[in-house]
Amino acid sequence: IDSKYPVYGIVNLIKREVSLVTSKGFNGTDVRSTVDGYFRAFNGEFSGQWSFASTTYSDKLVREAVETASDFASITNKVGVDDGRYDVVLSPMVMGNLFGYLADMASGLSIVMGESIFYDVKPGTKVASEKLTLLDTPKQDRPTSVGFDWEGTFTRDKAIIEGGVFKTPLLNNEVAELLGMESTGNAGWVYPRAWNLEVKEGKVEMEDLLAGNAILFNNNWYTRFQNYVEGQFSTVGRDAVVVYREGKPVGVSPRLRIADSLKNLLRNLEELSRERYLVKWWDAPTPTLTPYALFKGVKLTRA
């Protein structure tokens, strides 16, 4: 791999065959292939990262991941950022991480257990900016897609949030019965889960999200929730957190943390990019096709 900086990472090539036989007469087999990976580039104390996912291998995907990681590592000027609220752009990797947690909260079991921002939310309730549509897409040609869930219910694509409105929790048969609903084909081994996630694109270029003064979080880790019902969480930026002033990158801010709530993020989503990327790595284990996203008034603190 050609790179101007040292690069470390991994590429996973997986063939998965799932066979299920149930006592109710279901007998099915589902065979899929998956490719995913990520790369980190190091430029002294500065770094960048990018990930990718697909159902077929492509040199182009690998090359673009390395190039993007290297581009972020090339930004070397350090910029201090005080505690406060800022316009923040989240990259697809950060969206994959945080919206993976959001999808977990849409699991019917999380709702029943009171570990979800949706615990008292009925389908049809507005929970987010009208610009947000979040889908579970097991019928698309994407990693971890599957034709049936682990109870033998056929899967289907569905909106979790559509136009800012909560549409449905993710359900297996048992939790569906508790909630007086029907299974959505999302039974996992223990609890209902999303298969693949998709965030609908916006109407602007990624550069337009950064046209003013904003802070771009390209990657994150150590996401921890202090209150699941309110969605109160913190997560630390890494690889890199880039400060933009008047649309120009002026440097990176090390050890900067988002300390806000999922509820606030959902309400304060301002715009999404046209460009979308399918990402998957160990801190975003559910494959997610998502754009860059601009959020207004996000609380940041020093980590």
PDB file of C-alpha atoms in Angstrom, residues 1-301:
ATOM      1  CA  ILE A   1       0.000   0.000   0.000  1.00  0.00           C
ATOM      2  CA  ASP A   2       1.470   3.352  -1.020  1.00  0.00           C
ATOM      3  CA  SER A   3       1.252   5.957   1.728  1.00  0.00           C
ATOM      4  CA  LYS A   4       3.229   9.017   2.709  1.00  0.00           C
ATOM      5  CA  TYR A   5       2.944   7.995   6.373  1.00  0.00           C
ATOM      6  CA  PRO A   6       3.260   4.694   8.248  1.00  0.00           C
ATOM      7  CA  VAL A   7      -0.087   2.914   8.055  1.00  0.00           C
ATOM      8  CA  TYR A   8      -1.484   0.128  10.231  1.00  0.00           C
ATOM      9  CA  GLY A   9      -4.776  -1.649   9.849  1.00  0.00           C
ATOM     10  CA  ILE A  10      -6.698  -4.735   8.939  1.00  0.00           C
ATOM     11  CA  VAL A  11      -8.825  -6.141   6.123  1.00  0.00           C
ATOM     12  CA  ASN A  12     -11.359  -8.853   6.964  1.00  0.00           C
ATOM     13  CA  LEU A  13     -12.550 -11.232   4.238  1.00  0.00           C
ATOM     14  CA  ILE A  14     -15.466 -13.296   5.507  1.00  0.00           C
ATOM     15  CA  LYS A  15     -17.787 -15.908   4.064  1.00  0.00           C
ATOM     16  CA  ARG A  16     -20.749 -16.535   6.345  1.00  0.00           C
ATOM     17  CA  GLU A  17     -23.258 -19.355   6.111  1.00  0.00           C
ATOM     18  CA  VAL A  18     -26.233 -19.340   8.473  1.00  0.00           C
ATOM     19  CA  SER A  19     -28.510 -22.384   8.707  1.00  0.00           C
ATOM     20  CA  LEU A  20     -31.591 -22.376  10.908  1.00  0.00           C
ATOM     21  CA  VAL A  21     -34.064 -25.154  11.709  1.00  0.00           C
ATOM     22  CA  THR A  22     -36.844 -24.440  14.194  1.00  0.00           C
ATOM     23  CA  SER A  23     -39.438 -26.534  16.003  1.00  0.00           C
ATOM     24  CA  LYS A  24     -42.132 -24.588  14.126  1.00  0.00           C
ATOM     25  CA  GLY A  25     -41.035 -25.941  10.765  1.00  0.00           C
ATOM     26  CA  PHE A  26     -38.666 -23.268   9.483  1.00  0.00           C
ATOM     27  CA  ASN A  27     -35.645 -24.580   7.576  1.00  0.00           C
ATOM     28  CA  GLY A  28     -33.408 -22.066   5.828  1.00  0.00           C
ATOM     29  CA  THR A  29     -29.836 -21.276   4.820  1.00  0.00           C
ATOM     30  CA  ASP A  30     -28.344 -17.874   4.046  1.00  0.00           C
ATOM     31  CA  VAL A  31     -24.855 -17.462   2.512  1.00  0.00           C
ATOM     32  CA  ARG A  32     -23.089 -14.092   2.292  1.00  0.00           C
ATOM     33  CA  SER A  33     -19.636 -12.624   1.790  1.00  0.00           C
ATOM     34  CA  THR A  34     -18.305  -9.582   3.637  1.00  0.00           C
ATOM     35  CA  VAL A  35     -15.262  -7.356   3.305  1.00  0.00           C
ATOM     36  CA  ASP A  36     -14.439  -4.685   5.853  1.00  0.00           C
ATOM     37  CA  GLY A  37     -11.411  -3.005   7.324  1.00  0.00           C
ATOM     38  CA  TYR A  38      -9.802   0.140   8.651  1.00  0.00           C
ATOM     39  CA  PHE A  39      -6.448   1.907   8.520  1.00  0.00           C
ATOM     40  CA  ARG A  40      -4.697   4.354  10.843  1.00  0.00           C
ATOM     41  CA  ALA A  41      -1.962   6.632   9.506  1.00  0.00           C
ATOM     42  CA  PHE A  42       0.634   8.147  11.856  1.00  0.00           C
ATOM     43  CA  ASN A  43       2.517  11.387  11.293  1.00  0.00           C
ATOM     44  CA  GLY A  44       4.507  11.727  14.496  1.00  0.00           C
ATOM     45  CA  GLU A  45       2.014  12.577  17.237  1.00  0.00           C
ATOM     46  CA  PHE A  46      -0.756  13.189  14.697  1.00  0.00           C
ATOM     47  CA  SER A  47      -2.985  10.509  13.217  1.00  0.00           C
ATOM     48  CA  GLY A  48      -5.898   9.818  10.916  1.00  0.00           C
ATOM     49  CA  GLN A  49      -8.205   6.864  10.358  1.00  0.00           C
ATOM     50  CA  TRP A  50     -10.784   5.597   7.891  1.00  0.00           C
ATOM     51  CA  SER A  51     -12.847   2.433   7.578  1.00  0.00           C
ATOM     52  CA  PHE A  52     -14.866   0.741   4.866  1.00  0.00           C
ATOM     53  CA  ALA A  53     -17.245  -2.162   4.279  1.00  0.00           C
ATOM     54  CA  SER A  54     -18.640  -3.991   1.267  1.00  0.00           C
ATOM     55  CA  THR A  55     -19.808  -7.384   0.065  1.00  0.00           C
ATOM     56  CA  THR A  56     -17.041  -7.558  -2.565  1.00  0.00           C
ATOM     57  CA  TYR A  57     -13.335  -6.784  -2.391  1.00  0.00           C
ATOM     58  CA  SER A  58     -12.086  -3.656  -4.158  1.00  0.00           C
ATOM     59  CA  ASP A  59      -8.543  -2.252  -4.331  1.00  0.00           C
ATOM     60  CA  LYS A  60     -10.190   1.153  -4.703  1.00  0.00           C
ATOM     61  CA  LEU A  61     -11.870   0.917  -1.286  1.00  0.00           C
ATOM     62  CA  VAL A  62      -8.591  -0.026   0.387  1.00  0.00           C
ATOM     63  CA  ARG A  63      -6.657   2.698  -1.411  1.00  0.00           C
ATOM     64  CA  GLU A  64      -9.245   5.366  -0.568  1.00  0.00           C
ATOM     65  CA  ALA A  65      -9.248   4.343   3.103  1.00  0.00           C
ATOM     66  CA  VAL A  66      -5.457   4.706   3.272  1.00  0.00           C
ATOM     67  CA  GLU A  67      -5.553   8.049   1.456  1.00  0.00           C
ATOM     68  CA  THR A  68      -8.274   9.453   3.701  1.00  0.00           C
ATOM     69  CA  ALA A  69      -6.467   8.341   6.867  1.00  0.00           C
ATOM     70  CA  SER A  70      -3.255   9.946   5.558  1.00  0.00           C
ATOM     71  CA  ASP A  71      -5.059  13.188   4.703  1.00  0.00           C
ATOM     72  CA  PHE A  72      -6.264  13.540   8.281  1.00  0.00           C
ATOM     73  CA  ALA A  73      -2.807  12.683   9.640  1.00  0.00           C
ATOM     74  CA  SER A  74      -1.306  15.479   7.525  1.00  0.00           C
ATOM     75  CA  ILE A  75      -3.092  18.184   9.576  1.00  0.00           C
ATOM     76  CA  THR A  76      -0.496  19.027  12.223  1.00  0.00           C
ATOM     77  CA  ASN A  77      -1.125  22.440  13.782  1.00  0.00           C
ATOM     78  CA  LYS A  78      -2.550  22.187  17.320  1.00  0.00           C
ATOM     79  CA  VAL A  79      -5.488  24.434  18.187  1.00  0.00           C
ATOM     80  CA  GLY A  80      -6.945  24.898  21.659  1.00  0.00           C
ATOM     81  CA  VAL A  81     -10.709  24.637  22.106  1.00  0.00           C
ATOM     82  CA  ASP A  82     -12.394  25.755  25.329  1.00  0.00           C
ATOM     83  CA  ASP A  83     -15.341  24.006  26.944  1.00  0.00           C
ATOM     84  CA  GLY A  84     -18.576  25.156  25.365  1.00  0.00           C
ATOM     85  CA  ARG A  85     -21.149  24.542  22.657  1.00  0.00           C
ATOM     86  CA  TYR A  86     -20.062  24.407  19.034  1.00  0.00           C
ATOM     87  CA  ASP A  87     -21.269  23.490  15.578  1.00  0.00           C
ATOM     88  CA  VAL A  88     -19.930  19.969  15.101  1.00  0.00           C
ATOM     89  CA  VAL A  89     -19.626  17.815  11.997  1.00  0.00           C
ATOM     90  CA  LEU A  90     -19.541  14.066  12.600  1.00  0.00           C
ATOM     91  CA  SER A  91     -17.859  11.821  10.056  1.00  0.00           C
ATOM     92  CA  PRO A  92     -19.398   8.522   8.916  1.00  0.00           C
ATOM     93  CA  MET A  93     -17.203   6.656  11.414  1.00  0.00           C
ATOM     94  CA  VAL A  94     -18.554   8.675  14.352  1.00  0.00           C
ATOM     95  CA  MET A  95     -22.079   8.419  12.976  1.00  0.00           C
ATOM     96  CA  GLY A  96     -21.625   4.651  12.738  1.00  0.00           C
ATOM     97  CA  ASN A  97     -20.570   4.492  16.375  1.00  0.00           C
ATOM     98  CA  LEU A  98     -23.254   6.755  17.848  1.00  0.00           C
ATOM     99  CA  PHE A  99     -26.105   5.588  15.615  1.00  0.00           C
ATOM    100  CA  GLY A 100     -25.169   2.016  16.427  1.00  0.00           C
ATOM    101  CA  TYR A 101     -25.969   2.862  20.043  1.00  0.00           C
ATOM    102  CA  LEU A 102     -29.150   4.583  18.876  1.00  0.00           C
ATOM    103  CA  ALA A 103     -30.204   1.410  17.042  1.00  0.00           C
ATOM    104  CA  ASP A 104     -29.475  -0.613  20.189  1.00  0.00           C
ATOM    105  CA  MET A 105     -31.844   1.713  22.040  1.00  0.00           C
ATOM    106  CA  ALA A 106     -34.485   1.032  19.369  1.00  0.00           C
ATOM    107  CA  SER A 107     -34.350  -2.653  20.304  1.00  0.00           C
ATOM    108  CA  GLY A 108     -37.614  -3.603  21.948  1.00  0.00           C
ATOM    109  CA  LEU A 109     -35.760  -5.265  24.817  1.00  0.00           C
ATOM    110  CA  SER A 110     -33.886  -2.026  25.591  1.00  0.00           C
ATOM    111  CA  ILE A 111     -37.220  -0.218  25.636  1.00  0.00           C
ATOM    112  CA  VAL A 112     -38.867  -2.798  27.912  1.00  0.00           C
ATOM    113  CA  MET A 113     -35.873  -2.679  30.277  1.00  0.00           C
ATOM    114  CA  GLY A 114     -35.939   1.127  30.434  1.00  0.00           C
ATOM    115  CA  GLU A 115     -32.478   1.492  28.902  1.00  0.00           C
ATOM    116  CA  SER A 116     -33.497   3.619  25.953  1.00  0.00           C
ATOM    117  CA  ILE A 117     -34.396   7.154  24.953  1.00  0.00           C
ATOM    118  CA  PHE A 118     -37.474   5.539  23.362  1.00  0.00           C
ATOM    119  CA  TYR A 119     -38.733   3.932  26.588  1.00  0.00           C
ATOM    120  CA  ASP A 120     -41.842   6.150  26.743  1.00  0.00           C
ATOM    121  CA  VAL A 121     -42.051   7.032  23.045  1.00  0.00           C
ATOM    122  CA  LYS A 122     -44.905   5.737  20.904  1.00  0.00           C
ATOM    123  CA  PRO A 123     -44.550   5.143  17.156  1.00  0.00           C
ATOM    124  CA  GLY A 124     -45.578   8.331  15.372  1.00  0.00           C
ATOM    125  CA  THR A 125     -43.848  10.629  17.866  1.00  0.00           C
ATOM    126  CA  LYS A 126     -41.411  13.254  16.575  1.00  0.00           C
ATOM    127  CA  VAL A 127     -38.002  12.581  18.115  1.00  0.00           C
ATOM    128  CA  ALA A 128     -35.530  14.227  15.741  1.00  0.00           C
ATOM    129  CA  SER A 129     -34.955  16.808  13.062  1.00  0.00           C
ATOM    130  CA  GLU A 130     -37.160  16.195  10.036  1.00  0.00           C
ATOM    131  CA  LYS A 131     -33.956  15.744   8.032  1.00  0.00           C
ATOM    132  CA  LEU A 132     -33.165  12.463   9.779  1.00  0.00           C
ATOM    133  CA  THR A 133     -34.258   9.129   8.366  1.00  0.00           C
ATOM    134  CA  LEU A 134     -32.629   6.037   9.904  1.00  0.00           C
ATOM    135  CA  LEU A 135     -33.285   2.633   8.345  1.00  0.00           C
ATOM    136  CA  ASP A 136     -32.563  -0.997   9.146  1.00  0.00           C
ATOM    137  CA  THR A 137     -31.761  -2.599   5.771  1.00  0.00           C
ATOM    138  CA  PRO A 138     -31.324  -6.401   5.888  1.00  0.00           C
ATOM    139  CA  LYS A 139     -32.622  -6.802   2.319  1.00  0.00           C
ATOM    140  CA  GLN A 140     -29.918  -4.667   0.693  1.00  0.00           C
ATOM    141  CA  ASP A 141     -26.647  -6.103  -0.622  1.00  0.00           C
ATOM    142  CA  ARG A 142     -24.604  -5.127   2.420  1.00  0.00           C
ATOM    143  CA  PRO A 143     -22.524  -6.827   5.104  1.00  0.00           C
ATOM    144  CA  THR A 144     -24.547  -8.774   7.723  1.00  0.00           C
ATOM    145  CA  SER A 145     -27.700  -8.656   5.570  1.00  0.00           C
ATOM    146  CA  VAL A 146     -29.787 -11.777   6.031  1.00  0.00           C
ATOM    147  CA  GLY A 147     -33.053 -13.160   4.679  1.00  0.00           C
ATOM    148  CA  PHE A 148     -34.440 -14.365   8.011  1.00  0.00           C
ATOM    149  CA  ASP A 149     -33.864 -13.647  11.680  1.00  0.00           C
ATOM    150  CA  TRP A 150     -32.889 -16.159  14.370  1.00  0.00           C
ATOM    151  CA  GLU A 151     -36.527 -17.078  15.026  1.00  0.00           C
ATOM    152  CA  GLY A 152     -37.207 -17.859  11.361  1.00  0.00           C
ATOM    153  CA  THR A 153     -39.096 -14.648  10.619  1.00  0.00           C
ATOM    154  CA  PHE A 154     -38.333 -13.207   7.192  1.00  0.00           C
ATOM    155  CA  THR A 155     -36.533  -9.881   7.392  1.00  0.00           C
ATOM    156  CA  ARG A 156     -37.594  -6.640   5.727  1.00  0.00           C
ATOM    157  CA  ASP A 157     -36.216  -3.148   5.314  1.00  0.00           C
ATOM    158  CA  LYS A 158     -37.824  -0.679   7.692  1.00  0.00           C
ATOM    159  CA  ALA A 159     -37.543   2.868   8.982  1.00  0.00           C
ATOM    160  CA  ILE A 160     -36.638   3.248  12.642  1.00  0.00           C
ATOM    161  CA  ILE A 161     -36.902   7.031  12.314  1.00  0.00           C
ATOM    162  CA  GLU A 162     -38.415   8.625   9.209  1.00  0.00           C
ATOM    163  CA  GLY A 163     -38.456  12.368   8.660  1.00  0.00           C
ATOM    164  CA  GLY A 164     -37.688  12.802  12.353  1.00  0.00           C
ATOM    165  CA  VAL A 165     -40.608  10.587  13.452  1.00  0.00           C
ATOM    166  CA  PHE A 166     -40.099   7.373  15.430  1.00  0.00           C
ATOM    167  CA  LYS A 167     -41.674   4.627  13.323  1.00  0.00           C
ATOM    168  CA  THR A 168     -41.058   1.306  15.066  1.00  0.00           C
ATOM    169  CA  PRO A 169     -38.922  -0.477  17.621  1.00  0.00           C
ATOM    170  CA  LEU A 170     -36.934  -3.518  16.483  1.00  0.00           C
ATOM    171  CA  LEU A 171     -38.772  -6.634  17.651  1.00  0.00           C
ATOM    172  CA  ASN A 172     -38.590 -10.387  17.982  1.00  0.00           C
ATOM    173  CA  ASN A 173     -41.695 -12.466  18.698  1.00  0.00           C
ATOM    174  CA  GLU A 174     -41.464 -12.411  22.493  1.00  0.00           C
ATOM    175  CA  VAL A 175     -40.825  -8.683  22.882  1.00  0.00           C
ATOM    176  CA  ALA A 176     -43.425  -7.918  20.208  1.00  0.00           C
ATOM    177  CA  GLU A 177     -46.018  -9.781  22.268  1.00  0.00           C
ATOM    178  CA  LEU A 178     -45.079  -7.773  25.365  1.00  0.00           C
ATOM    179  CA  LEU A 179     -45.586  -4.537  23.425  1.00  0.00           C
ATOM    180  CA  GLY A 180     -48.750  -5.659  21.634  1.00  0.00           C
ATOM    181  CA  MET A 181     -47.046  -5.546  18.240  1.00  0.00           C
ATOM    182  CA  GLU A 182     -45.720  -7.970  15.606  1.00  0.00           C
ATOM    183  CA  SER A 183     -42.141  -9.099  15.027  1.00  0.00           C
ATOM    184  CA  THR A 184     -40.132  -6.877  12.689  1.00  0.00           C
ATOM    185  CA  GLY A 185     -37.763  -9.728  11.778  1.00  0.00           C
ATOM    186  CA  ASN A 186     -34.952  -8.548  14.031  1.00  0.00           C
ATOM    187  CA  ALA A 187     -34.495 -11.471  16.425  1.00  0.00           C
ATOM    188  CA  GLY A 188     -30.877 -11.996  17.441  1.00  0.00           C
ATOM    189  CA  TRP A 189     -29.559 -14.714  19.718  1.00  0.00           C
ATOM    190  CA  VAL A 190     -30.662 -12.880  22.864  1.00  0.00           C
ATOM    191  CA  TYR A 191     -32.365  -9.613  21.943  1.00  0.00           C
ATOM    192  CA  PRO A 192     -33.766  -7.816  18.879  1.00  0.00           C
ATOM    193  CA  ARG A 193     -31.022  -6.085  16.884  1.00  0.00           C
ATOM    194  CA  ALA A 194     -30.453  -4.092  13.709  1.00  0.00           C
ATOM    195  CA  TRP A 195     -28.859  -5.900  10.756  1.00  0.00           C
ATOM    196  CA  ASN A 196     -27.484  -2.990   8.719  1.00  0.00           C
ATOM    197  CA  LEU A 197     -28.075   0.715   9.244  1.00  0.00           C
ATOM    198  CA  GLU A 198     -28.633   3.437   6.681  1.00  0.00           C
ATOM    199  CA  VAL A 199     -28.935   7.196   7.190  1.00  0.00           C
ATOM    200  CA  LYS A 200     -30.541   8.976   4.249  1.00  0.00           C
ATOM    201  CA  GLU A 201     -28.382  11.534   2.490  1.00  0.00           C
ATOM    202  CA  GLY A 202     -28.765  15.314   2.537  1.00  0.00           C
ATOM    203  CA  LYS A 203     -28.682  17.932  -0.210  1.00  0.00           C
ATOM    204  CA  VAL A 204     -25.268  19.599   0.187  1.00  0.00           C
ATOM    205  CA  GLU A 205     -21.629  18.709  -0.338  1.00  0.00           C
ATOM    206  CA  MET A 206     -19.541  17.708   2.660  1.00  0.00           C
ATOM    207  CA  GLU A 207     -17.462  20.909   2.264  1.00  0.00           C
ATOM    208  CA  ASP A 208     -20.632  22.982   2.678  1.00  0.00           C
ATOM    209  CA  LEU A 209     -21.104  21.580   6.184  1.00  0.00           C
ATOM    210  CA  LEU A 210     -17.713  23.062   7.082  1.00  0.00           C
ATOM    211  CA  ALA A 211     -18.185  26.398   5.304  1.00  0.00           C
ATOM    212  CA  GLY A 212     -18.363  28.428   8.526  1.00  0.00           C
ATOM    213  CA  ASN A 213     -16.805  27.788  11.920  1.00  0.00           C
ATOM    214  CA  ALA A 214     -17.119  24.141  12.879  1.00  0.00           C
ATOM    215  CA  ILE A 215     -15.277  21.248  14.484  1.00  0.00           C
ATOM    216  CA  LEU A 216     -15.028  17.960  12.593  1.00  0.00           C
ATOM    217  CA  PHE A 217     -14.832  14.754  14.618  1.00  0.00           C
ATOM    218  CA  ASN A 218     -13.381  12.178  12.237  1.00  0.00           C
ATOM    219  CA  ASN A 219     -13.235   9.343  14.768  1.00  0.00           C
ATOM    220  CA  ASN A 220     -14.128   8.621  18.381  1.00  0.00           C
ATOM    221  CA  TRP A 221     -13.734   6.084  21.145  1.00  0.00           C
ATOM    222  CA  TYR A 222     -14.597   5.513  24.813  1.00  0.00           C
ATOM    223  CA  THR A 223     -18.293   6.201  24.236  1.00  0.00           C
ATOM    224  CA  ARG A 224     -19.950   5.893  27.632  1.00  0.00           C
ATOM    225  CA  PHE A 225     -23.538   6.552  28.705  1.00  0.00           C
ATOM    226  CA  GLN A 226     -24.315   8.193  32.034  1.00  0.00           C
ATOM    227  CA  ASN A 227     -28.108   8.044  31.575  1.00  0.00           C
ATOM    228  CA  TYR A 228     -29.695   5.743  28.997  1.00  0.00           C
ATOM    229  CA  VAL A 229     -33.193   7.220  29.286  1.00  0.00           C
ATOM    230  CA  GLU A 230     -31.952  10.738  28.560  1.00  0.00           C
ATOM    231  CA  GLY A 231     -29.256   9.451  26.216  1.00  0.00           C
ATOM    232  CA  GLN A 232     -26.612  11.368  28.161  1.00  0.00           C
ATOM    233  CA  PHE A 233     -23.177  10.271  26.954  1.00  0.00           C
ATOM    234  CA  SER A 234     -19.574  11.255  26.432  1.00  0.00           C
ATOM    235  CA  THR A 235     -17.132  10.197  23.737  1.00  0.00           C
ATOM    236  CA  VAL A 236     -13.538  11.201  23.048  1.00  0.00           C
ATOM    237  CA  GLY A 237     -12.417  12.398  19.627  1.00  0.00           C
ATOM    238  CA  ARG A 238      -9.407  10.928  17.851  1.00  0.00           C
ATOM    239  CA  ASP A 239      -7.771  10.534  14.421  1.00  0.00           C
ATOM    240  CA  ALA A 240      -8.446  13.562  14.145  1.00  0.00           C
ATOM    241  CA  VAL A 241     -10.557  16.409  15.549  1.00  0.00           C
ATOM    242  CA  VAL A 242     -10.159  19.206  12.992  1.00  0.00           C
ATOM    243  CA  VAL A 243     -10.996  22.849  13.733  1.00  0.00           C
ATOM    244  CA  TYR A 244     -12.419  24.865  10.821  1.00  0.00           C
ATOM    245  CA  ARG A 245     -12.605  28.646  10.737  1.00  0.00           C
ATOM    246  CA  GLU A 246     -14.315  30.386   7.839  1.00  0.00           C
ATOM    247  CA  GLY A 247     -14.365  27.070   6.028  1.00  0.00           C
ATOM    248  CA  LYS A 248     -10.634  26.403   6.309  1.00  0.00           C
ATOM    249  CA  PRO A 249      -8.909  23.784   8.499  1.00  0.00           C
ATOM    250  CA  VAL A 250      -6.634  25.619  10.944  1.00  0.00           C
ATOM    251  CA  GLY A 251      -5.439  22.617  12.942  1.00  0.00           C
ATOM    252  CA  VAL A 252      -6.422  19.768  15.212  1.00  0.00           C
ATOM    253  CA  SER A 253      -7.586  19.824  18.816  1.00  0.00           C
ATOM    254  CA  PRO A 254      -6.288  16.876  20.855  1.00  0.00           C
ATOM    255  CA  ARG A 255      -8.240  15.315  23.721  1.00  0.00           C
ATOM    256  CA  LEU A 256     -11.591  16.883  22.975  1.00  0.00           C
ATOM    257  CA  ARG A 257     -14.760  15.205  24.207  1.00  0.00           C
ATOM    258  CA  ILE A 258     -18.408  15.367  23.157  1.00  0.00           C
ATOM    259  CA  ALA A 259     -20.448  15.507  26.380  1.00  0.00           C
ATOM    260  CA  ASP A 260     -24.081  15.826  25.371  1.00  0.00           C
ATOM    261  CA  SER A 261     -27.156  13.651  24.828  1.00  0.00           C
ATOM    262  CA  LEU A 262     -28.515  11.681  21.896  1.00  0.00           C
ATOM    263  CA  LYS A 263     -31.797  13.538  22.329  1.00  0.00           C
ATOM    264  CA  ASN A 264     -30.057  16.871  21.767  1.00  0.00           C
ATOM    265  CA  LEU A 265     -28.113  15.555  18.786  1.00  0.00           C
ATOM    266  CA  LEU A 266     -31.266  14.241  17.129  1.00  0.00           C
ATOM    267  CA  ARG A 267     -33.098  17.535  17.653  1.00  0.00           C
ATOM    268  CA  ASN A 268     -30.154  19.691  16.568  1.00  0.00           C
ATOM    269  CA  LEU A 269     -29.270  17.915  13.333  1.00  0.00           C
ATOM    270  CA  GLU A 270     -28.880  20.775  10.860  1.00  0.00           C
ATOM    271  CA  GLU A 271     -27.801  19.173   7.591  1.00  0.00           C
ATOM    272  CA  LEU A 272     -26.421  16.023   5.960  1.00  0.00           C
ATOM    273  CA  SER A 273     -24.027  15.610   3.065  1.00  0.00           C
ATOM    274  CA  ARG A 274     -24.893  14.061  -0.287  1.00  0.00           C
ATOM    275  CA  GLU A 275     -21.846  11.806  -0.035  1.00  0.00           C
ATOM    276  CA  ARG A 276     -22.341   8.624   1.961  1.00  0.00           C
ATOM    277  CA  TYR A 277     -19.899   5.941   3.051  1.00  0.00           C
ATOM    278  CA  LEU A 278     -20.433   2.375   4.244  1.00  0.00           C
ATOM    279  CA  VAL A 279     -18.325   1.891   7.382  1.00  0.00           C
ATOM    280  CA  LYS A 280     -17.705  -0.953   9.796  1.00  0.00           C
ATOM    281  CA  TRP A 281     -14.956  -1.530  12.328  1.00  0.00           C
ATOM    282  CA  TRP A 282     -14.632  -2.698  15.919  1.00  0.00           C
ATOM    283  CA  ASP A 283     -16.065   0.522  17.394  1.00  0.00           C
ATOM    284  CA  ALA A 284     -18.886   0.595  14.826  1.00  0.00           C
ATOM    285  CA  PRO A 285     -19.723  -3.121  14.505  1.00  0.00           C
ATOM    286  CA  THR A 286     -23.076  -2.666  12.742  1.00  0.00           C
ATOM    287  CA  PRO A 287     -22.383  -1.776   9.084  1.00  0.00           C
ATOM    288  CA  THR A 288     -23.696   1.744   8.536  1.00  0.00           C
ATOM    289  CA  LEU A 289     -24.201   3.651   5.284  1.00  0.00           C
ATOM    290  CA  THR A 290     -24.192   7.286   6.339  1.00  0.00           C
ATOM    291  CA  PRO A 291     -23.308  10.813   5.258  1.00  0.00           C
ATOM    292  CA  TYR A 292     -21.370  13.427   7.175  1.00  0.00           C
ATOM    293  CA  ALA A 293     -23.721  15.325   9.493  1.00  0.00           C
ATOM    294  CA  LEU A 294     -23.734  18.849  10.936  1.00  0.00           C
ATOM    295  CA  PHE A 295     -25.146  19.317  14.434  1.00  0.00           C
ATOM    296  CA  LYS A 296     -25.694  22.727  16.043  1.00  0.00           C
ATOM    297  CA  GLY A 297     -24.792  23.634  19.615  1.00  0.00           C
ATOM    298  CA  VAL A 298     -23.023  20.429  20.670  1.00  0.00           C
ATOM    299  CA  LYS A 299     -21.441  20.522  24.127  1.00  0.00           C
ATOM    300  CA  LEU A 300     -17.677  19.890  24.070  1.00  0.00           C
ATOM    301  CA  THR A 301     -15.282  19.542  26.998  1.00  0.00           C
TER     302      THR A 301
END
